Every structure is written in structure tokens, then in C-alpha cells.
Short mmCIF file of N, CA and C in Angstrom, two decimals:
data_model
loop_
_atom_site.label_atom_id
_atom_site.label_comp_id
_atom_site.label_asym_id
_atom_site.label_seq_id
_atom_site.Cartn_x
_atom_site.Cartn_y
_atom_site.Cartn_z
N UNK A 404 12.00 -32.25 24.62
CA UNK A 404 11.80 -33.27 24.18
C UNK A 404 11.49 -32.63 22.98
N UNK A 405 12.27 -32.78 21.36
CA UNK A 405 12.09 -32.89 19.52
C UNK A 405 10.57 -33.93 19.30
N UNK A 406 9.99 -33.22 18.52
CA UNK A 406 9.16 -33.79 18.16
C UNK A 406 9.31 -34.83 17.26
N UNK A 407 9.25 -35.64 16.21
CA UNK A 407 9.40 -36.70 15.98
C UNK A 407 8.95 -36.54 14.24
N UNK A 408 9.33 -36.46 12.71
CA UNK A 408 9.69 -36.01 11.63
C UNK A 408 7.91 -36.13 11.60
N UNK A 409 6.99 -37.59 12.13
CA UNK A 409 6.42 -36.88 11.20
C UNK A 409 4.62 -36.55 11.75
N UNK A 410 4.78 -35.56 13.54
CA UNK A 410 4.33 -34.87 14.44
C UNK A 410 5.05 -33.67 13.36
N UNK A 411 5.49 -33.49 12.25
CA UNK A 411 6.37 -32.29 11.98
C UNK A 411 4.70 -31.94 11.32
N UNK A 412 3.57 -31.53 10.92
CA UNK A 412 2.88 -31.68 10.68
C UNK A 412 2.70 -29.60 9.38
N UNK A 413 1.89 -29.48 8.48
CA UNK A 413 1.25 -28.18 8.23
C UNK A 413 -0.11 -28.27 7.38
N UNK A 414 -0.45 -27.50 8.23
CA UNK A 414 -2.16 -27.22 8.34
C UNK A 414 -2.76 -26.25 8.14
N UNK A 415 -3.22 -26.28 6.48
CA UNK A 415 -3.77 -25.39 5.86
C UNK A 415 -5.39 -25.30 6.54
N UNK A 416 -6.05 -24.25 6.45
CA UNK A 416 -7.41 -23.43 7.17
C UNK A 416 -7.89 -22.65 6.83
N UNK A 417 -8.79 -23.02 6.12
CA UNK A 417 -9.86 -21.77 5.33
C UNK A 417 -11.49 -22.31 5.71
N UNK A 418 -11.95 -21.72 5.71
CA UNK A 418 -13.96 -21.66 5.37
C UNK A 418 -14.33 -20.81 4.95
N UNK A 419 -15.61 -21.12 3.67
CA UNK A 419 -16.03 -20.44 2.92
C UNK A 419 -16.96 -18.74 4.19
N UNK A 420 -17.27 -18.94 4.47
CA UNK A 420 -18.22 -18.07 5.31
C UNK A 420 -16.64 -16.98 5.65
N UNK A 421 -15.64 -17.49 6.25
CA UNK A 421 -14.40 -16.24 6.18
C UNK A 421 -13.13 -15.47 5.13
N UNK A 422 -12.11 -14.30 5.81
CA UNK A 422 -12.16 -14.33 4.24
C UNK A 422 -10.80 -14.18 4.53
N UNK A 423 -10.84 -15.43 5.18
CA UNK A 423 -9.08 -15.69 6.27
C UNK A 423 -8.69 -17.03 6.41
N UNK A 424 -7.22 -17.08 5.67
CA UNK A 424 -6.88 -18.36 5.89
C UNK A 424 -5.81 -18.53 7.33
N UNK A 425 -5.45 -20.08 7.53
CA UNK A 425 -4.33 -19.78 8.92
C UNK A 425 -3.85 -21.12 8.14
N UNK A 426 -2.66 -20.34 8.46
CA UNK A 426 -0.72 -22.23 7.83
C UNK A 426 -0.80 -21.75 9.73
N UNK A 427 -0.51 -23.25 9.56
CA UNK A 427 0.37 -24.41 11.42
C UNK A 427 1.62 -24.75 10.29
N UNK A 428 2.52 -25.16 10.06
CA UNK A 428 3.59 -25.52 10.15
C UNK A 428 4.93 -25.85 10.54
N UNK A 429 5.22 -26.83 10.36
CA UNK A 429 7.02 -27.38 10.40
C UNK A 429 7.71 -26.32 9.75
N UNK A 430 7.13 -27.02 8.38
CA UNK A 430 8.61 -26.91 7.32
C UNK A 430 8.94 -25.60 6.96
N UNK A 431 10.16 -26.04 7.41
CA UNK A 431 11.26 -24.97 7.13
C UNK A 431 11.24 -23.59 5.89
N UNK A 432 11.51 -24.04 4.69
CA UNK A 432 10.64 -23.71 3.93
C UNK A 432 9.55 -22.72 3.78
N UNK A 433 8.16 -23.59 4.28
CA UNK A 433 7.34 -22.45 3.99
C UNK A 433 7.38 -22.10 5.92
N UNK A 434 8.43 -21.64 6.01
CA UNK A 434 8.00 -20.98 7.80
C UNK A 434 9.10 -19.50 7.03
N UNK A 435 10.39 -20.49 6.78
CA UNK A 435 10.82 -18.83 6.45
C UNK A 435 9.96 -18.20 5.07
N UNK A 436 9.20 -18.09 4.38
CA UNK A 436 8.46 -17.88 2.91
C UNK A 436 7.23 -16.87 4.26
N UNK A 437 6.92 -17.55 4.83
CA UNK A 437 5.79 -16.78 5.63
C UNK A 437 6.57 -15.41 6.57
N UNK A 438 7.65 -15.46 7.08
CA UNK A 438 8.41 -15.02 7.89
C UNK A 438 8.80 -13.42 7.12
N UNK A 439 9.33 -13.58 6.01
CA UNK A 439 9.53 -12.93 5.10
C UNK A 439 8.42 -12.11 4.48
N UNK A 440 7.62 -12.72 4.18
CA UNK A 440 5.80 -11.96 4.22
C UNK A 440 5.30 -10.88 5.17
N UNK A 441 5.97 -11.98 5.79
CA UNK A 441 5.59 -10.85 7.52
C UNK A 441 5.83 -10.25 7.78
N UNK A 442 7.29 -10.02 7.12
CA UNK A 442 8.22 -8.95 7.54
C UNK A 442 8.19 -7.88 6.92
N UNK A 443 7.81 -8.71 5.22
CA UNK A 443 6.98 -7.41 3.70
C UNK A 443 6.12 -6.36 4.14
N UNK A 444 5.08 -7.42 5.06
CA UNK A 444 3.83 -6.91 5.15
C UNK A 444 3.24 -7.32 6.34
N UNK A 445 3.31 -6.76 7.11
CA UNK A 445 2.91 -6.50 9.03
C UNK A 445 1.55 -7.22 8.97
N UNK A 446 0.57 -6.29 8.14
CA UNK A 446 -0.44 -6.39 8.67
C UNK A 446 -1.68 -7.35 7.93
N UNK A 447 -1.27 -7.73 6.23
CA UNK A 447 -1.31 -8.51 6.01
C UNK A 447 -0.75 -9.95 6.67
N UNK A 448 -0.26 -10.53 6.28
CA UNK A 448 0.03 -11.42 7.68
C UNK A 448 0.56 -11.50 8.64
N UNK A 449 -0.09 -12.29 9.19
CA UNK A 449 0.39 -11.65 11.25
C UNK A 449 0.97 -13.27 11.82
N UNK A 450 1.57 -13.07 13.02
CA UNK A 450 1.82 -14.05 12.84
C UNK A 450 1.32 -14.40 15.05
N UNK A 451 0.42 -15.95 14.91
CA UNK A 451 -0.90 -15.89 15.11
C UNK A 451 0.40 -16.41 17.06
N UNK A 452 0.87 -17.41 17.15
CA UNK A 452 1.53 -18.15 17.72
C UNK A 452 3.35 -18.30 17.20
N UNK A 453 3.41 -19.15 17.43
CA UNK A 453 5.11 -19.74 17.37
C UNK A 453 5.09 -20.60 18.76
N UNK A 454 4.95 -21.98 18.57
CA UNK A 454 5.34 -23.14 19.43
C UNK A 454 7.15 -23.70 20.35
N UNK A 455 7.16 -24.24 21.38
CA UNK A 455 8.51 -24.53 21.47
C UNK A 455 9.06 -25.14 20.99
N UNK A 456 7.76 -26.01 19.84
CA UNK A 456 8.64 -26.99 19.34
C UNK A 456 9.23 -26.59 17.98
N UNK A 457 8.83 -25.46 17.35
CA UNK A 457 9.34 -25.38 16.00
C UNK A 457 7.67 -24.35 15.63
N UNK A 458 6.90 -24.89 15.66
CA UNK A 458 5.67 -24.10 14.76
C UNK A 458 5.27 -23.03 14.93
N UNK A 459 5.16 -22.49 13.50
CA UNK A 459 4.55 -20.94 13.64
C UNK A 459 3.20 -21.68 13.55
N UNK A 460 1.98 -20.20 13.58
CA UNK A 460 0.81 -20.37 12.78
C UNK A 460 0.96 -18.34 12.45
N UNK A 461 0.41 -18.55 11.03
CA UNK A 461 -0.12 -17.16 10.17
C UNK A 461 -1.27 -17.50 9.70
N UNK A 462 -1.72 -16.45 10.17
CA UNK A 462 -2.61 -15.77 9.27
C UNK A 462 -3.02 -14.83 8.61
N UNK A 463 -3.87 -14.17 7.30
CA UNK A 463 -3.52 -13.24 5.69
C UNK A 463 -5.37 -14.31 5.21
N UNK A 464 -5.24 -13.07 3.57
CA UNK A 464 -6.20 -13.18 3.30
C UNK A 464 -6.07 -14.30 2.78
N UNK A 465 -7.65 -14.97 2.65
CA UNK A 465 -7.48 -16.42 1.76
C UNK A 465 -6.97 -16.08 -0.06
N UNK A 466 -7.26 -14.60 -0.57
CA UNK A 466 -7.64 -14.91 -1.38
C UNK A 466 -5.92 -15.04 -2.23
N UNK A 467 -4.59 -14.70 -0.79
CA UNK A 467 -3.67 -14.06 -1.26
C UNK A 467 -2.89 -16.16 -0.41
N UNK A 468 -3.53 -17.18 -0.78
CA UNK A 468 -3.22 -18.40 -0.68
C UNK A 468 -3.04 -19.69 -1.92
N UNK A 469 -2.43 -19.57 -2.45
CA UNK A 469 -2.35 -20.61 -3.37
C UNK A 469 -1.87 -21.96 -3.65
N UNK A 470 -3.15 -22.94 -4.07
CA UNK A 470 -2.51 -24.08 -4.26
C UNK A 470 -2.49 -24.94 -5.81
N UNK A 471 -1.49 -25.57 -5.77
CA UNK A 471 -1.50 -25.87 -7.22
C UNK A 471 -0.35 -27.88 -7.14
N UNK A 472 -1.48 -28.25 -7.78
CA UNK A 472 -1.00 -29.41 -7.77
C UNK A 472 -0.40 -29.65 -8.65
N UNK A 473 0.39 -30.84 -9.75
CA UNK A 473 1.18 -30.92 -10.40
C UNK A 473 1.13 -32.34 -11.67
N UNK A 474 0.87 -32.25 -12.60
CA UNK A 474 0.76 -33.97 -13.18
C UNK A 474 1.87 -34.16 -13.63
N UNK A 475 2.12 -35.07 -13.83
CA UNK A 475 3.35 -36.20 -13.61
C UNK A 475 3.43 -35.48 -15.21
N UNK A 476 4.92 -35.98 -14.92
CA UNK A 476 5.58 -35.65 -16.97
C UNK A 476 6.19 -37.23 -17.38
N UNK A 477 5.00 -37.17 -18.19
CA UNK A 477 5.81 -39.08 -18.64
C UNK A 477 7.63 -38.60 -19.76
N UNK A 478 8.10 -39.83 -20.14
CA UNK A 478 9.23 -39.59 -20.10
C UNK A 478 9.28 -39.49 -21.77
N UNK A 479 8.80 -40.14 -22.59
CA UNK A 479 8.06 -39.21 -23.75
C UNK A 479 8.83 -37.76 -23.48
N UNK A 480 7.34 -36.78 -23.33
CA UNK A 480 7.50 -35.23 -23.03
C UNK A 480 8.51 -34.65 -22.41
N UNK A 481 9.20 -35.71 -21.05
CA UNK A 481 11.01 -35.38 -20.62
C UNK A 481 11.71 -34.90 -21.52
N UNK A 482 11.51 -36.62 -22.34
CA UNK A 482 13.34 -36.50 -23.49
C UNK A 482 12.20 -35.47 -23.95
N UNK A 483 11.62 -35.30 -25.05
CA UNK A 483 11.35 -34.05 -26.08
C UNK A 483 11.20 -32.81 -25.77
N UNK A 484 11.20 -32.74 -24.24
CA UNK A 484 12.01 -31.03 -23.40
C UNK A 484 13.60 -30.34 -23.23
N UNK A 485 14.06 -32.02 -23.18
CA UNK A 485 15.20 -32.03 -23.44
C UNK A 485 16.06 -32.00 -24.57
N UNK A 486 15.56 -32.45 -25.45
CA UNK A 486 15.67 -32.38 -26.54
C UNK A 486 15.90 -31.12 -27.03
N UNK A 487 14.73 -30.26 -27.06
CA UNK A 487 14.05 -28.57 -27.69
C UNK A 487 15.83 -27.62 -26.75
N UNK A 488 15.53 -28.31 -25.34
CA UNK A 488 16.80 -27.43 -24.48
C UNK A 488 18.52 -27.56 -24.66
N UNK A 489 18.29 -28.80 -25.82
CA UNK A 489 20.05 -28.56 -26.17
C UNK A 489 19.74 -27.47 -27.89
N UNK A 490 18.57 -27.80 -28.66
CA UNK A 490 18.73 -26.99 -29.70
C UNK A 490 18.98 -25.96 -29.69
N UNK A 491 18.66 -24.99 -28.72
CA UNK A 491 18.86 -23.61 -27.82
C UNK A 491 19.98 -23.63 -28.23
N UNK A 492 20.05 -22.00 -28.85
CA UNK A 492 21.44 -21.82 -29.22
C UNK A 492 21.18 -21.04 -28.03
N UNK A 493 22.56 -20.58 -26.77
CA UNK A 493 22.46 -19.52 -25.46
C UNK A 493 23.04 -18.45 -26.14
N UNK A 494 23.74 -18.31 -27.39
CA UNK A 494 23.66 -17.10 -28.19
C UNK A 494 23.61 -16.02 -28.48
N UNK A 495 21.90 -17.40 -28.91
CA UNK A 495 21.28 -15.85 -29.39
C UNK A 495 19.83 -15.39 -27.99
N UNK A 496 20.24 -16.08 -27.07
CA UNK A 496 18.90 -15.19 -25.38
C UNK A 496 20.27 -14.63 -25.22
N UNK A 497 21.24 -14.62 -24.47
CA UNK A 497 22.80 -13.73 -24.66
C UNK A 497 23.20 -12.19 -24.56
N UNK A 498 22.51 -11.40 -23.56
CA UNK A 498 23.56 -10.10 -23.55
C UNK A 498 23.94 -9.77 -23.58
N UNK A 499 24.91 -9.05 -24.52
CA UNK A 499 26.44 -8.78 -24.29
C UNK A 499 26.47 -7.82 -23.66
N UNK A 500 26.10 -6.09 -23.58
CA UNK A 500 25.94 -5.37 -23.30
C UNK A 500 24.59 -4.67 -23.32
N UNK A 501 23.48 -4.64 -21.97
CA UNK A 501 22.76 -3.85 -21.81
C UNK A 501 22.31 -2.55 -22.41
N UNK A 502 23.40 -1.78 -23.19
CA UNK A 502 23.29 -0.11 -23.54
C UNK A 502 22.48 0.15 -24.39
N UNK A 503 22.19 1.04 -25.14
CA UNK A 503 21.36 1.22 -26.19
C UNK A 503 21.55 0.62 -27.57
N UNK A 504 23.12 1.44 -27.35
CA UNK A 504 24.02 1.62 -28.77
C UNK A 504 23.70 0.01 -28.82
N UNK A 505 24.36 -0.86 -27.63
CA UNK A 505 24.96 -2.88 -27.99
C UNK A 505 22.76 -3.19 -28.73
N UNK A 506 22.00 -2.82 -28.04
CA UNK A 506 20.78 -3.34 -28.95
C UNK A 506 20.17 -2.96 -29.57
N UNK A 507 19.99 -2.04 -29.75
CA UNK A 507 19.29 -1.29 -31.42
C UNK A 507 20.77 -0.61 -32.42
N UNK A 508 22.30 -0.56 -32.23
CA UNK A 508 23.07 0.14 -33.46
C UNK A 508 22.87 1.16 -33.17
N UNK A 509 24.08 1.88 -32.90
CA UNK A 509 24.58 3.05 -33.11
C UNK A 509 23.69 4.03 -34.35
N UNK A 510 23.27 3.26 -34.83
CA UNK A 510 22.95 4.05 -36.53
C UNK A 510 21.40 4.11 -36.30
N UNK A 511 20.30 2.96 -35.55
CA UNK A 511 19.47 3.34 -34.68
C UNK A 511 18.99 3.88 -34.30
N UNK A 512 17.38 4.85 -33.62
CA UNK A 512 17.58 5.26 -32.71
C UNK A 512 15.60 4.37 -32.23
N UNK A 513 15.77 4.84 -30.99
CA UNK A 513 15.11 3.97 -30.39
C UNK A 513 13.14 4.07 -30.92
N UNK A 514 13.01 3.36 -30.63
CA UNK A 514 11.16 3.48 -31.46
C UNK A 514 10.26 3.77 -30.04
N UNK A 515 10.07 4.55 -30.85
CA UNK A 515 8.74 4.96 -29.56
C UNK A 515 7.88 4.66 -29.49
N UNK A 516 6.39 4.08 -28.07
CA UNK A 516 5.39 4.09 -28.69
C UNK A 516 4.74 4.52 -29.49
N UNK A 517 3.79 3.52 -29.54
CA UNK A 517 2.27 3.68 -31.24
C UNK A 517 1.21 4.76 -30.23
N UNK A 518 0.81 6.12 -30.30
CA UNK A 518 0.16 6.63 -29.72
C UNK A 518 -1.64 6.12 -30.40
N UNK A 519 -2.47 5.37 -29.68
CA UNK A 519 -4.03 4.86 -29.98
C UNK A 519 -4.49 6.23 -30.01
N UNK A 520 -4.66 5.46 -31.95
CA UNK A 520 -5.95 6.71 -31.95
C UNK A 520 -6.83 7.20 -30.96
N UNK A 521 -8.11 8.64 -31.42
CA UNK A 521 -8.75 9.14 -30.05
C UNK A 521 -10.05 8.00 -31.29
#
């Protein structure tokens, strides 16, 4: 028996006493991100359990958890951003070739980093 969309929840648990966080989720994107992180860093991201309904729970250090809240953008700001994007010349930022001759010219030398004074 499958569960409803309302029952497919995501829960993020952590407290101030412990340095670990736990994420329980049914969200496919989040499950995939957690699985990739666990494959890449198995000692850091630990799969605690996986249930038959498709939910997974991972534990990892709390310092790797980020929660972002985005503010809504006003219509005037959105239009201003669109206008700015229309004014950008794509050729100005496109690289034709990544060779040094193309970037610096055949007659120019590559600048060396400056040394810090003692």
C-alpha cells in the first residue's frame, strides 16, 4: 500500500546539545542529493534507515546543513533584472578559444603574480 502525498514528509532534526543533524525524507531530489553525498563521503553522511514506503533517514554533521529562505521579488525588480539581462552582449563574455594566445594575444606575455614585500 502506497502512502499519500500528504504523508510524504521531510523532517530535519537537530538540537543545540548535539553536533549531528538527521534528515528523514520522501522527497526524490533530496534523497538523490543525500545519496550522492553519502557515496562521495561515506564516513560523513550515514544512511540510518530506509523504509518500505521509500523514506530514507541520513545523519551527518550539523555544520553541513544549510537552510535558506528566499524573499519574494517585486514585479518592478523582476522587470529591471530582465532589462539588465537584455542589455548584456553575449559575445563580450563568450570565449572563442581557451588557449593563451587567444586570451593574451601572440605578442603579449602572461602576467606573473606579484610577490608580497617582506
